[in-house]
């Protein structure tokens, strides 16, 4: 079945058109646009008009691609920024007009389930003799670091426990780093860490993270850290997907990013222009997770909530 999955998050809107079989997703088209839908939501509680315009413009391009590739079913999922917005009906109406389907503003728990499904099906299929020689071993802790929230999911073949917390690269940047100097000041970074650690207190209390053998990291902050750790001359999703980045590499890349100016981050070979201002907070979230829960490495996945959405359409 050829399906189209659209994921509209706080920082980006993404499209996957794919042929989905019993145990395989074959990509036809995978796109991502940084639209910053969550611009100012943490402060105002509303989706900004400019942010809605950027998002709808990207979605119109996606609708053309869906029609061109002949996808027979489409599902549109919206996450943290839209959950938090008082005027989310404006978003819902615009999406319905573009795609002809009702967007689903999913809960944090639903988002976590979709992310887990997308990230782990490929890991479950790997044998110890192939791409990942000594694992990965379930149970997994899947961590999806988004713009407005971060999802934590523990499970083996299925999600068994999940929690979404309001720490994300856009939210923490707007809250603490927007006017904190270039590079950001130590007090501002301490404030970011305090918010992260408070959220991780809740995660540790509500999710059995210490049962997990493998940390699986998703989304742009994680893949950017991975690309830097691998020393790639340009973003290469095939080399990043299922790479394993050690805790020491995560710590070192995070330290480098937080010491850089905006201009220096913009020159990083694997950096998407839309992540330049928020990557420091995103890397810091990953860094504190690795430290807090004592993982020796993170397995990086390019497959995430988009793939989970595609699986649900074809069921």
Coordinates of C-alpha atoms in Angstrom, one line a residue, residues 35-313:
X35 CA 9.0 26.0 9.7
X36 CA 9.3 26.7 13.4
X37 CA 5.6 26.3 14.0
X38 CA 6.2 26.6 17.7
X39 CA 7.7 30.1 17.5
X40 CA 6.7 31.9 20.7
X41 CA 4.2 29.3 21.8
X42 CA 6.0 28.8 25.2
X43 CA 5.6 32.5 25.9
X44 CA 2.2 33.4 24.2
X45 CA 0.3 30.1 24.2
X46 CA -0.6 30.8 20.5
X47 CA 0.6 29.8 17.1
X48 CA 2.0 32.9 15.4
X49 CA 0.5 34.0 12.0
X50 CA 3.9 33.9 10.3
X51 CA 4.6 30.4 11.7
X52 CA 1.2 29.2 10.3
X53 CA 2.0 30.7 6.9
X54 CA 5.4 29.0 6.7
X55 CA 3.8 25.7 7.7
X56 CA 1.0 25.8 5.2
X57 CA 3.4 26.8 2.4
X58 CA 5.5 23.7 3.1
X59 CA 2.3 21.5 3.3
X60 CA 1.1 22.7 -0.1
X61 CA 4.3 21.4 -1.6
X62 CA 3.8 18.1 0.2
X63 CA 0.3 17.8 -1.1
X64 CA 1.6 18.1 -4.7
X65 CA 4.2 15.4 -4.0
X66 CA 1.5 13.1 -2.5
X67 CA -0.7 13.5 -5.6
X68 CA 2.3 13.0 -7.9
X69 CA 3.3 9.8 -6.3
X70 CA -0.3 8.4 -6.1
X71 CA -0.5 7.7 -2.3
X72 CA -3.9 6.3 -1.5
X73 CA -4.1 7.2 2.2
X74 CA -2.8 10.2 4.1
X75 CA -2.4 10.7 7.8
X76 CA -1.4 14.1 9.3
X77 CA -0.1 14.1 12.9
X78 CA 0.6 17.3 14.9
X79 CA 2.5 17.3 18.2
X80 CA 3.8 19.5 21.0
X81 CA 3.3 23.1 19.7
X82 CA -0.2 22.4 18.5
X83 CA -1.2 20.7 21.7
X84 CA -0.1 23.8 23.6
X85 CA -1.8 26.4 21.4
X86 CA -5.0 28.2 22.2
X87 CA -5.7 28.9 18.5
X88 CA -5.0 25.4 17.3
X89 CA -8.3 25.4 15.4
X90 CA -6.7 27.7 12.8
X91 CA -4.0 25.1 12.2
X92 CA -6.6 22.3 12.0
X93 CA -8.7 24.3 9.5
X94 CA -5.7 25.0 7.3
X95 CA -4.5 21.4 7.2
X96 CA -7.9 20.1 6.4
X97 CA -8.1 22.6 3.4
X98 CA -4.7 21.5 2.1
X99 CA -4.8 17.7 2.5
X100 CA -8.5 17.0 2.7
X101 CA -8.1 15.1 6.0
X102 CA -8.5 16.0 9.6
X103 CA -5.1 16.5 11.3
X104 CA -4.7 14.5 14.5
X105 CA -3.3 16.5 17.4
X106 CA -1.9 13.5 19.3
X107 CA -1.1 13.4 23.0
X108 CA 2.4 13.0 24.2
X109 CA 1.8 9.3 25.0
X110 CA 0.5 8.7 21.4
X111 CA 3.5 10.5 20.0
X112 CA 5.8 8.3 22.1
X113 CA 4.1 5.1 20.8
X114 CA 4.4 6.2 17.2
X115 CA 8.1 7.2 17.6
X116 CA 8.9 3.8 19.3
X117 CA 7.2 1.8 16.5
X118 CA 9.1 3.8 13.8
X119 CA 12.5 3.6 15.5
X120 CA 12.5 0.0 16.6
X121 CA 11.1 -2.2 13.8
X122 CA 14.4 -1.8 11.9
X123 CA 16.4 -2.7 15.1
X124 CA 14.3 -5.8 15.7
X125 CA 15.1 -7.1 12.2
X126 CA 18.9 -6.7 12.6
X127 CA 20.9 -9.8 13.4
X128 CA 24.0 -9.7 15.6
X129 CA 26.2 -10.6 12.6
X130 CA 25.1 -7.7 10.4
X131 CA 24.9 -3.9 10.9
X132 CA 25.2 -3.8 14.7
X133 CA 27.6 -6.5 15.7
X134 CA 26.9 -6.7 19.5
X135 CA 23.3 -5.7 19.7
X136 CA 21.3 -3.7 20.0
X137 CA 19.8 -5.4 23.0
X138 CA 16.2 -4.9 24.1
X139 CA 14.6 -3.5 26.1
X140 CA 15.1 -0.1 24.3
X141 CA 14.8 3.4 25.7
X142 CA 13.7 5.4 22.7
X143 CA 14.2 9.2 23.1
X144 CA 12.7 11.6 20.6
X145 CA 14.1 15.1 21.2
X146 CA 11.7 17.5 19.5
X147 CA 11.3 21.2 19.4
X148 CA 8.7 21.5 22.2
X149 CA 8.9 18.2 24.0
X150 CA 10.9 15.1 24.4
X151 CA 9.3 11.6 24.4
X152 CA 10.7 8.7 26.5
X153 CA 9.5 5.2 25.7
X154 CA 10.7 1.9 27.1
X155 CA 9.9 -1.5 25.5
X156 CA 11.1 -4.5 23.5
X157 CA 8.9 -5.4 20.6
X158 CA 6.2 -2.9 21.7
X159 CA 6.1 0.2 23.8
X160 CA 5.5 -0.8 27.5
X161 CA 5.9 2.6 29.2
X162 CA 6.0 6.2 27.9
X163 CA 6.1 9.8 29.0
X164 CA 6.3 13.1 27.2
X165 CA 7.9 16.0 29.0
X166 CA 8.1 19.7 28.0
X167 CA 11.8 20.0 27.2
X168 CA 12.6 20.6 23.6
X169 CA 15.3 22.4 21.7
X170 CA 13.1 25.3 20.6
X171 CA 11.2 25.6 23.9
X172 CA 14.5 25.7 26.0
X173 CA 16.2 28.1 23.5
X174 CA 13.4 30.6 23.6
X175 CA 13.1 30.3 27.4
X176 CA 16.8 30.6 28.4
X177 CA 19.2 31.1 25.4
X178 CA 17.6 33.7 23.1
X179 CA 19.2 36.7 24.7
X180 CA 22.0 34.9 26.7
X181 CA 25.0 35.9 24.7
X182 CA 26.9 34.4 21.8
X183 CA 28.1 31.8 22.8
X184 CA 25.5 31.6 25.7
X185 CA 26.5 32.5 29.2
X186 CA 27.2 30.0 32.0
X187 CA 24.1 31.1 34.0
X188 CA 21.8 30.6 31.0
X189 CA 23.2 27.1 30.4
X190 CA 22.8 26.3 34.1
X191 CA 19.1 27.3 33.8
X192 CA 18.7 25.0 30.8
X193 CA 20.3 22.1 32.7
X194 CA 18.0 22.8 35.7
X195 CA 14.9 22.5 33.5
X196 CA 16.2 19.3 31.9
X197 CA 17.1 17.7 35.2
X198 CA 13.7 18.5 36.6
X199 CA 12.1 16.8 33.7
X200 CA 14.4 13.8 34.0
X201 CA 13.4 13.5 37.7
X202 CA 9.9 13.0 36.5
X203 CA 11.0 10.5 33.8
X204 CA 13.0 8.5 36.3
X205 CA 10.0 8.3 38.6
X206 CA 7.4 7.3 36.0
X207 CA 9.3 5.3 33.3
X208 CA 11.5 2.2 34.0
X209 CA 14.5 3.7 32.2
X210 CA 17.0 1.7 34.1
X211 CA 15.6 -1.6 32.7
X212 CA 16.6 -0.5 29.2
X213 CA 19.8 -2.0 27.7
X214 CA 19.9 0.2 24.6
X215 CA 19.4 4.0 24.2
X216 CA 17.9 4.9 20.8
X217 CA 18.0 8.6 19.9
X218 CA 15.7 10.2 17.3
X219 CA 15.2 13.5 15.5
X220 CA 17.4 16.3 14.2
X221 CA 19.3 17.2 17.4
X222 CA 20.5 13.6 17.8
X223 CA 21.3 13.1 14.1
X224 CA 23.2 16.4 14.0
X225 CA 25.3 15.4 17.0
X226 CA 25.9 12.0 15.3
X227 CA 27.0 13.6 12.1
X228 CA 29.5 15.8 13.9
X229 CA 30.8 12.9 16.0
X230 CA 31.3 10.9 12.8
X231 CA 33.2 13.9 11.2
X232 CA 31.0 13.8 8.1
X233 CA 31.8 16.3 5.3
X234 CA 28.1 16.7 4.7
X235 CA 24.9 15.4 6.1
X236 CA 24.6 11.7 5.1
X237 CA 21.5 9.9 6.4
X238 CA 22.7 6.5 5.4
X239 CA 25.9 6.8 7.4
X240 CA 24.1 8.3 10.4
X241 CA 21.2 5.8 10.5
X242 CA 22.0 3.1 13.0
X243 CA 25.4 4.6 13.9
X244 CA 26.5 4.2 17.4
X245 CA 27.9 7.3 19.2
X246 CA 29.7 6.8 22.4
X247 CA 28.9 8.8 25.6
X248 CA 32.3 10.5 25.4
X249 CA 31.6 11.6 21.8
X250 CA 28.2 13.0 22.9
X251 CA 29.8 15.0 25.7
X252 CA 32.5 16.3 23.5
X253 CA 30.2 17.4 20.6
X254 CA 27.9 19.1 23.1
X255 CA 30.8 20.9 24.7
X256 CA 32.0 22.1 21.3
X257 CA 28.5 23.3 20.3
X258 CA 27.9 25.3 23.5
X259 CA 31.3 27.0 23.1
X260 CA 30.6 28.1 19.5
X261 CA 29.1 31.3 18.3
X262 CA 26.1 31.4 16.0
X263 CA 28.4 32.0 13.0
X264 CA 30.6 29.0 13.9
X265 CA 27.7 26.7 14.3
X266 CA 26.4 27.8 10.9
X267 CA 29.7 26.6 9.4
X268 CA 29.3 23.0 10.7
X269 CA 29.2 20.7 7.7
X270 CA 26.2 18.6 8.8
X271 CA 24.2 21.5 10.3
X272 CA 20.8 22.3 8.8
X273 CA 20.4 26.1 8.7
X274 CA 17.1 25.9 10.6
X275 CA 18.9 24.1 13.5
X276 CA 21.7 26.6 14.0
X277 CA 20.1 28.6 16.8
X278 CA 18.5 25.6 18.7
X279 CA 21.1 22.8 18.4
X280 CA 22.9 23.8 21.6
X281 CA 19.8 23.1 23.7
X282 CA 19.0 19.9 21.7
X283 CA 22.5 18.5 22.2
X284 CA 22.4 19.4 25.9
X285 CA 19.2 17.4 26.3
X286 CA 20.8 14.4 24.8
X287 CA 24.0 14.9 26.9
X288 CA 22.1 15.1 30.2
X289 CA 20.1 11.9 29.3
X290 CA 23.2 10.0 28.6
X291 CA 24.8 11.2 31.8
X292 CA 21.7 10.8 34.0
X293 CA 20.9 7.2 33.0
X294 CA 24.6 6.1 32.5
X295 CA 24.4 4.9 28.9
X296 CA 27.7 4.1 27.3
X297 CA 26.4 5.0 23.8
X298 CA 23.4 6.1 21.8
X299 CA 22.1 4.2 18.7
X300 CA 21.0 6.8 16.2
X301 CA 17.9 6.2 14.1
X302 CA 16.8 8.2 11.1
X303 CA 13.5 6.3 11.3
X304 CA 11.0 7.8 13.8
X305 CA 7.5 9.0 14.2
X306 CA 7.0 9.4 10.4
X307 CA 7.7 5.7 10.0
X308 CA 5.4 4.9 12.9
X309 CA 2.6 6.9 11.3
X310 CA 3.1 5.0 8.0
X311 CA 2.8 1.7 9.8
X312 CA -0.5 2.7 11.4
X313 CA -2.0 3.8 8.0

